[in-house]
XYZ file of C-alpha atoms in Angstrom:
493
model
C 186.917 86.148 42.897
C 187.614 84.605 39.533
C 186.656 85.621 35.871
C 185.586 83.215 32.952
C 189.324 83.791 31.593
C 190.779 82.825 35.217
C 188.624 79.615 35.176
C 189.557 78.690 31.537
C 193.269 78.526 32.911
C 192.486 75.964 35.366
C 190.080 73.833 33.383
C 192.652 71.166 33.235
C 192.616 70.936 37.026
C 188.890 70.468 37.364
C 187.747 67.051 38.433
C 184.174 67.842 37.119
C 181.597 70.454 36.097
C 177.923 70.624 36.231
C 175.217 73.228 35.333
C 172.263 73.998 37.323
C 169.713 76.705 38.060
C 170.347 77.301 41.713
C 173.124 76.750 43.925
C 172.992 77.099 47.742
C 176.193 77.377 49.942
C 175.474 76.232 53.243
C 172.867 73.609 54.448
C 172.309 74.959 57.732
C 169.171 76.557 59.207
C 168.454 78.709 56.248
C 170.296 76.537 53.557
C 168.449 73.413 53.723
C 165.134 75.460 53.563
C 166.500 77.586 50.671
C 167.355 74.600 48.764
C 164.098 72.798 49.557
C 162.185 75.821 48.365
C 164.020 76.111 45.246
C 163.632 72.518 44.129
C 160.087 72.629 44.827
C 159.628 75.515 42.688
C 160.939 73.887 39.751
C 164.879 74.638 39.834
C 167.618 72.054 39.490
C 169.378 72.623 42.732
C 172.440 71.561 44.221
C 173.257 72.093 48.068
C 176.732 72.581 49.069
C 177.594 71.692 52.567
C 180.832 71.319 54.253
C 179.801 69.165 57.113
C 178.442 65.472 56.796
C 175.017 66.319 57.722
C 172.522 69.383 57.182
C 170.677 71.563 59.796
C 173.787 73.321 60.738
C 173.962 75.138 64.334
C 170.138 74.188 65.285
C 170.776 70.627 64.500
C 173.657 68.367 64.103
C 176.109 70.950 65.317
C 174.240 71.028 68.715
C 174.807 74.789 69.139
C 170.995 75.894 69.642
C 168.719 73.982 71.654
C 165.806 76.490 71.651
C 164.846 77.980 68.405
C 162.450 80.956 68.335
C 160.651 82.987 65.741
C 157.026 81.636 65.075
C 155.516 84.478 67.211
C 156.392 87.796 68.836
C 158.700 87.392 71.856
C 157.229 88.729 74.893
C 159.614 89.685 77.728
C 159.298 89.397 81.336
C 156.041 88.712 82.890
C 154.473 89.796 79.524
C 155.351 86.103 78.488
C 152.478 84.906 80.786
C 150.325 87.721 80.436
C 149.976 87.313 76.839
C 150.711 83.793 76.311
C 147.109 83.153 75.062
C 147.032 86.031 72.885
C 149.969 84.985 70.433
C 149.586 85.378 66.590
C 151.549 83.039 64.315
C 153.805 85.220 62.174
C 155.876 82.559 60.082
C 154.387 79.637 58.484
C 155.353 78.017 55.051
C 158.156 75.680 55.037
C 159.545 76.341 58.490
C 155.949 75.357 59.770
C 156.230 72.393 57.672
C 159.387 71.471 58.973
C 158.328 71.693 62.548
C 155.406 69.236 61.809
C 158.190 66.694 60.251
C 160.180 66.934 63.505
C 157.094 66.111 65.397
C 156.236 63.239 63.463
C 159.683 61.895 63.838
C 159.614 62.186 67.644
C 162.740 64.651 67.000
C 160.905 67.667 68.972
C 158.823 68.485 72.017
C 155.460 69.597 71.187
C 152.364 68.862 68.987
C 151.640 68.752 65.152
C 150.457 71.772 63.710
C 150.988 73.629 66.860
C 154.037 75.977 66.411
C 155.996 76.361 69.805
C 157.364 79.474 71.282
C 160.789 77.576 71.109
C 161.671 74.549 69.025
C 163.306 71.922 71.268
C 164.682 69.297 69.026
C 166.900 65.911 68.848
C 170.168 67.118 67.105
C 170.517 63.668 65.755
C 167.224 63.105 64.502
C 167.312 66.556 62.988
C 169.854 65.537 60.801
C 167.737 62.834 59.278
C 164.596 65.238 58.967
C 166.393 67.783 57.051
C 168.176 65.504 54.666
C 164.720 63.716 53.852
C 163.034 67.243 53.366
C 165.758 68.298 50.819
C 165.907 65.163 49.041
C 162.357 64.581 48.615
C 162.326 68.001 46.971
C 164.652 66.883 44.321
C 167.608 68.890 45.314
C 171.041 67.248 45.290
C 173.292 67.467 48.391
C 177.107 67.517 48.136
C 178.214 66.771 51.632
C 181.718 67.630 52.812
C 182.026 69.864 50.058
C 183.456 73.482 50.479
C 183.007 76.736 48.514
C 186.327 78.041 47.184
C 185.762 80.912 45.032
C 183.202 82.686 42.764
C 182.932 82.992 39.020
C 182.044 86.421 38.343
C 181.947 88.513 35.102
C 181.273 92.223 34.873
C 179.361 91.990 38.461
C 177.146 89.101 37.497
C 177.878 85.663 39.191
C 178.133 82.896 36.915
C 179.307 79.937 38.913
C 181.325 78.616 41.808
C 184.330 76.651 42.538
C 183.901 73.807 44.953
C 185.987 71.254 46.653
C 184.373 67.738 46.545
C 185.975 64.451 47.322
C 189.405 66.213 47.314
C 189.073 67.603 43.718
C 188.009 70.753 42.348
C 184.497 71.294 40.668
C 182.811 73.925 38.620
C 179.267 74.410 39.221
C 177.812 76.769 36.633
C 174.754 78.451 38.044
C 172.094 80.954 37.218
C 171.591 82.064 40.902
C 173.481 81.384 43.924
C 172.227 81.636 47.393
C 174.785 82.151 50.139
C 173.371 80.779 53.248
C 176.847 80.038 54.904
C 176.581 81.966 58.019
C 179.806 83.418 57.293
C 179.128 85.193 53.995
C 181.971 83.518 52.449
C 180.405 83.176 48.870
C 179.141 86.767 49.004
C 182.265 88.256 50.098
C 184.316 86.305 47.553
C 182.011 87.600 44.701
C 182.510 91.153 45.729
C 179.657 91.948 47.967
C 180.023 94.666 50.334
C 179.532 93.783 54.079
C 179.592 94.889 57.699
C 180.679 93.273 60.919
C 180.090 94.106 64.596
C 178.785 97.107 66.145
C 179.141 100.448 64.337
C 181.707 102.205 66.794
C 184.615 99.648 66.246
C 183.268 96.601 64.259
C 183.472 94.410 67.388
C 180.710 91.506 66.986
C 178.576 89.921 69.542
C 180.361 87.038 71.223
C 180.222 83.400 70.213
C 179.354 80.395 72.359
C 179.949 76.638 72.521
C 177.293 74.387 73.686
C 178.970 71.480 75.180
C 177.403 68.234 76.331
C 177.637 66.768 79.737
C 176.531 63.171 80.804
C 175.850 61.564 84.342
C 174.037 64.711 85.812
C 171.371 64.111 88.585
C 169.470 67.303 87.502
C 166.672 66.400 90.179
C 169.439 67.077 92.778
C 170.176 70.229 91.340
C 166.618 71.329 91.580
C 166.285 70.065 94.923
C 169.332 72.052 95.913
C 168.024 75.015 94.285
C 164.698 74.652 96.118
C 166.527 74.933 99.562
C 168.823 77.669 98.211
C 166.878 79.718 95.615
C 169.537 82.461 95.869
C 171.814 79.975 93.882
C 169.615 80.738 90.748
C 171.242 83.127 88.462
C 169.213 85.595 86.265
C 167.294 84.129 83.544
C 167.183 84.716 79.585
C 164.082 86.549 80.097
C 164.442 88.605 83.081
C 161.720 86.768 85.652
C 162.622 84.995 88.692
C 162.818 81.169 88.172
C 161.189 78.683 90.732
C 162.475 75.222 91.503
C 159.074 73.879 92.223
C 158.031 75.028 88.846
C 161.076 73.464 86.979
C 160.597 70.076 88.900
C 156.847 69.957 87.921
C 157.795 70.640 84.290
C 160.413 68.002 84.495
C 157.928 65.414 85.808
C 155.627 66.461 82.922
C 158.345 65.317 80.470
C 159.072 69.095 79.402
C 162.643 70.092 78.422
C 163.637 72.682 80.871
C 166.609 75.277 81.070
C 167.715 77.427 83.848
C 170.991 79.316 85.156
C 172.626 78.547 88.500
C 175.285 80.815 90.410
C 176.796 78.154 92.811
C 179.926 79.021 93.830
C 180.638 81.696 91.518
C 181.641 84.523 93.759
C 183.813 82.150 95.843
C 185.406 80.634 92.941
C 186.027 84.303 91.208
C 187.565 85.488 94.536
C 189.965 82.550 94.523
C 190.863 83.056 91.113
C 189.737 79.583 89.954
C 187.542 80.895 86.968
C 189.135 80.756 83.658
C 189.429 83.943 81.523
C 187.136 84.031 78.612
C 188.694 83.475 75.238
C 189.469 86.930 73.634
C 188.774 88.581 76.672
C 190.884 89.714 79.677
C 188.278 88.940 82.353
C 186.356 86.005 83.828
C 182.899 85.195 82.080
C 179.976 87.230 83.670
C 178.113 83.756 84.679
C 178.143 80.242 84.627
C 175.918 79.940 81.502
C 172.796 78.067 80.809
C 171.893 74.372 81.658
C 169.580 72.914 78.965
C 168.005 69.577 79.188
C 168.097 67.341 76.214
C 165.195 65.792 73.937
C 166.234 62.588 72.594
C 163.932 60.301 70.816
C 160.560 61.438 71.966
C 161.423 62.000 75.572
C 163.383 64.384 77.931
C 166.672 62.887 79.311
C 167.374 63.969 82.959
C 170.792 63.046 83.156
C 172.273 64.731 80.057
C 172.442 68.325 79.571
C 174.065 70.928 77.458
C 175.641 74.011 78.787
C 175.915 77.322 76.915
C 178.218 80.364 77.700
C 179.425 83.439 76.035
C 183.197 82.291 75.410
C 184.328 83.558 72.101
C 184.888 87.315 72.140
C 185.776 89.729 69.554
C 186.273 87.090 66.684
C 186.323 88.090 63.131
C 185.337 84.537 61.180
C 187.296 86.081 58.229
C 190.430 85.670 60.248
C 191.205 82.084 60.161
C 194.317 82.157 62.309
C 192.046 83.610 64.885
C 189.276 81.153 64.254
C 191.699 78.084 64.678
C 193.133 79.619 68.070
C 189.576 79.973 69.390
C 188.982 76.391 68.422
C 191.722 75.547 70.808
C 191.120 77.961 73.658
C 187.428 77.350 74.003
C 188.050 73.399 74.476
C 190.535 74.679 77.458
C 187.891 76.974 78.755
C 185.184 74.413 78.681
C 187.201 71.886 80.588
C 187.954 74.641 83.388
C 184.262 75.418 83.751
C 183.264 71.742 83.946
C 185.671 71.485 86.729
C 183.874 74.271 88.549
C 180.456 72.420 88.030
C 181.955 69.384 89.367
C 183.261 71.036 92.587
C 180.433 73.555 93.303
C 176.924 72.405 91.473
C 175.173 69.495 93.351
C 174.017 66.843 90.715
C 177.217 67.443 88.480
C 179.783 65.940 91.044
C 180.290 62.770 88.789
C 179.520 64.189 85.424
C 181.667 63.929 82.403
C 182.213 65.626 79.014
C 180.198 63.856 76.373
C 181.005 66.199 73.494
C 182.351 69.204 72.073
C 180.301 70.751 69.079
C 182.013 70.560 65.787
C 182.281 74.195 65.372
C 181.959 77.597 67.085
C 178.619 79.052 67.682
C 178.974 82.424 66.255
C 176.100 84.764 66.661
C 177.292 87.220 64.202
C 179.704 87.315 61.184
C 179.446 89.238 57.949
C 176.298 90.997 57.464
C 175.851 91.500 53.593
C 175.031 95.078 52.536
C 171.789 94.809 50.528
C 169.788 96.784 48.594
C 167.988 97.893 51.819
C 169.541 97.583 55.033
C 166.991 96.826 57.989
C 167.602 99.134 61.096
C 167.232 99.204 64.820
C 164.124 101.837 64.200
C 162.668 99.625 61.608
C 162.402 96.555 64.013
C 161.369 98.938 66.899
C 158.387 100.555 65.101
C 157.033 97.656 63.112
C 158.199 98.813 59.703
C 156.299 97.419 56.576
C 157.439 97.211 53.172
C 155.641 96.763 49.794
C 158.566 94.106 48.690
C 158.025 92.026 52.182
C 158.926 88.323 52.069
C 157.957 87.589 55.649
C 157.279 89.029 59.304
C 159.903 88.906 61.971
C 158.432 89.115 65.592
C 161.568 87.579 67.435
C 162.963 89.696 70.194
C 166.227 91.731 69.806
C 168.893 89.458 71.575
C 172.415 91.245 71.597
C 175.054 89.617 73.612
C 177.600 91.904 75.265
C 180.443 92.447 72.922
C 182.864 92.654 76.019
C 182.683 90.732 79.412
C 180.623 92.717 81.738
C 178.624 94.526 79.136
C 174.892 93.473 79.617
C 172.793 91.577 77.468
C 170.396 93.723 75.384
C 166.884 92.352 75.207
C 164.078 94.210 73.419
C 160.549 93.489 72.119
C 160.144 94.508 68.372
C 157.268 95.378 66.099
C 155.680 98.241 67.824
C 151.758 98.227 68.150
C 151.568 95.213 66.109
C 154.448 93.199 67.191
C 156.458 92.423 64.117
C 158.195 93.963 61.257
C 158.627 93.163 57.482
C 161.820 91.685 56.101
C 161.937 93.312 52.653
C 163.121 91.279 49.669
C 165.708 93.977 48.990
C 167.401 92.805 52.166
C 168.283 89.405 50.405
C 169.883 91.115 47.579
C 173.500 91.984 47.733
C 174.108 95.590 46.590
C 177.129 94.874 44.733
C 176.677 91.455 42.815
C 174.036 89.997 40.421
C 172.581 86.557 40.293
C 173.002 86.094 43.907
C 170.693 86.049 46.987
C 171.611 85.731 50.656
C 169.492 84.202 53.665
C 169.751 83.453 57.258
C 172.361 85.698 59.410
C 173.755 87.348 56.379
C 170.480 89.289 55.586
C 171.017 93.043 55.337
C 170.595 94.421 58.688
C 172.252 96.557 61.268
C 174.321 95.189 64.224
C 171.119 95.600 66.736
C 168.382 94.328 64.518
C 170.765 91.530 63.456
C 170.038 90.361 67.029
C 166.403 89.812 65.779
C 166.743 88.508 62.318
C 169.380 85.888 63.389
C 166.951 83.890 65.247
C 166.389 80.278 63.822
C 162.767 80.513 62.366
C 163.355 83.783 61.035
C 166.494 82.325 59.220
C 164.118 79.778 57.846
C 161.656 82.088 56.574
C 164.422 84.037 54.857
C 165.732 80.879 53.309
C 162.170 79.981 52.032
C 162.016 83.398 50.420
C 165.636 83.284 48.974
C 164.891 79.665 47.665
C 161.670 80.843 45.973
C 162.988 83.667 44.523
C 166.176 82.180 42.960
C 163.923 79.443 41.357
C 161.613 82.110 39.711
C 164.488 84.149 38.544
C 166.245 81.162 37.014
C 163.016 80.189 35.253
C 162.596 83.553 33.915
C 166.083 83.993 32.827
C 166.363 87.218 34.891
C 168.463 88.487 37.818
C 166.780 88.215 41.137
C 167.228 92.028 41.465
C 164.923 92.278 38.274
C 162.159 89.682 39.540
C 158.479 90.739 39.926
C 158.266 90.866 43.591
C 154.428 90.828 43.405
C 154.865 87.459 41.560
C 157.307 86.286 44.151
C 154.789 87.169 47.132
C 151.998 85.336 45.410
C 154.062 82.066 44.975
C 155.124 82.397 48.742
C 151.371 82.855 49.698
C 150.651 79.690 47.690
C 153.386 78.190 49.876
C 151.566 78.950 52.795
C 154.127 81.742 53.721
C 152.746 84.535 55.885
C 153.405 87.971 54.541
């Protein structure tokens, strides 16, 4: 954290300085929506992104191939029982973005029909998100990184950012931290929590890695003959090779899990130890088919596994070590697939993702912290900015700990996200969005879902623009006015 006096002492080292109304740190799932919302609501907006693309984990990073959150998530056989009774819970900019993806051939589905899961083309997503932000009037600073916050008397006044090798000062009225790691909020003095309550251990991260030259039909034909080689699925109902083959013929991206050779390889000591743990992974992960340029690609898949255990993203030495160890781990797992999984005999590694897929980092302590009970009982708040019906998805913090999957929302199937959960308790002129919203470890397993991140980004961006226009802190913003504007922007509250 720097004061105005501190910044005055380094003015000679600055490459440049700008002033704006709203600065968004992070152009990922929440950030690109926040920047779009702020600019459309009339704010001079700068989006600072350290990668050479927007869209984050669900887009260019290729770390999420199935984004949920438009509806209540039913689990098990309830998914089929209630599939025709779904109520749309999130609209606004997230829904508009969905339509833009479909029009560009960048997602599987139909325009104006929000999907249960967004299955998108990672590369085309970069283009769609850039256009959405730029057409709103916001500026994008690619390959630029937040360095420190300018704070006077608990009020954020600006940010130091590296851009093109030089140091820039952005004087801003409101800053939105949508970084995923909460680095801006933490540097500004915001309190935060990490991990579970007992010992601070977070959910494990993962690394979607892409694999080419796969004969997925051969894999499914094998599973038809050997259904015991299916592993459990995400949603707890038995898979069917016939059903998956039918969906594949229909051009639908599919996903499934296999257990081919797992027990044998584990007994022989062939499976690698999961990074950050002392045991082998509990499964061989999930297989996802790709959607590219308007069609399913049956010879290229991504594999997703929990493989980053106990990582505090603020510990950069540990983070660097994990970047190395996960690559080693991936190559060993890929060797298992070649040896044991039919259809993968000749496969090759196509791509490591450019970052780790961390489900949980800093969770900023806001004016209100959402609790497990709020999610379970469908809490409603007068200062609500959106609804969340995404299921609680908490991955086991240690190898061998079971996934925790639970539906949310009580009788009505959703709970409110209050505006107070976007306001850091300790810092003025700042909002948070996405994974950073104020929520406990368990309910974070719901609010971290991609469409919910977009919804909180929409709310944060609109609130920041209104606060900057009125020259008030976001904490003092008239919430009823914010809700009115959000509804005018087609948001559901």
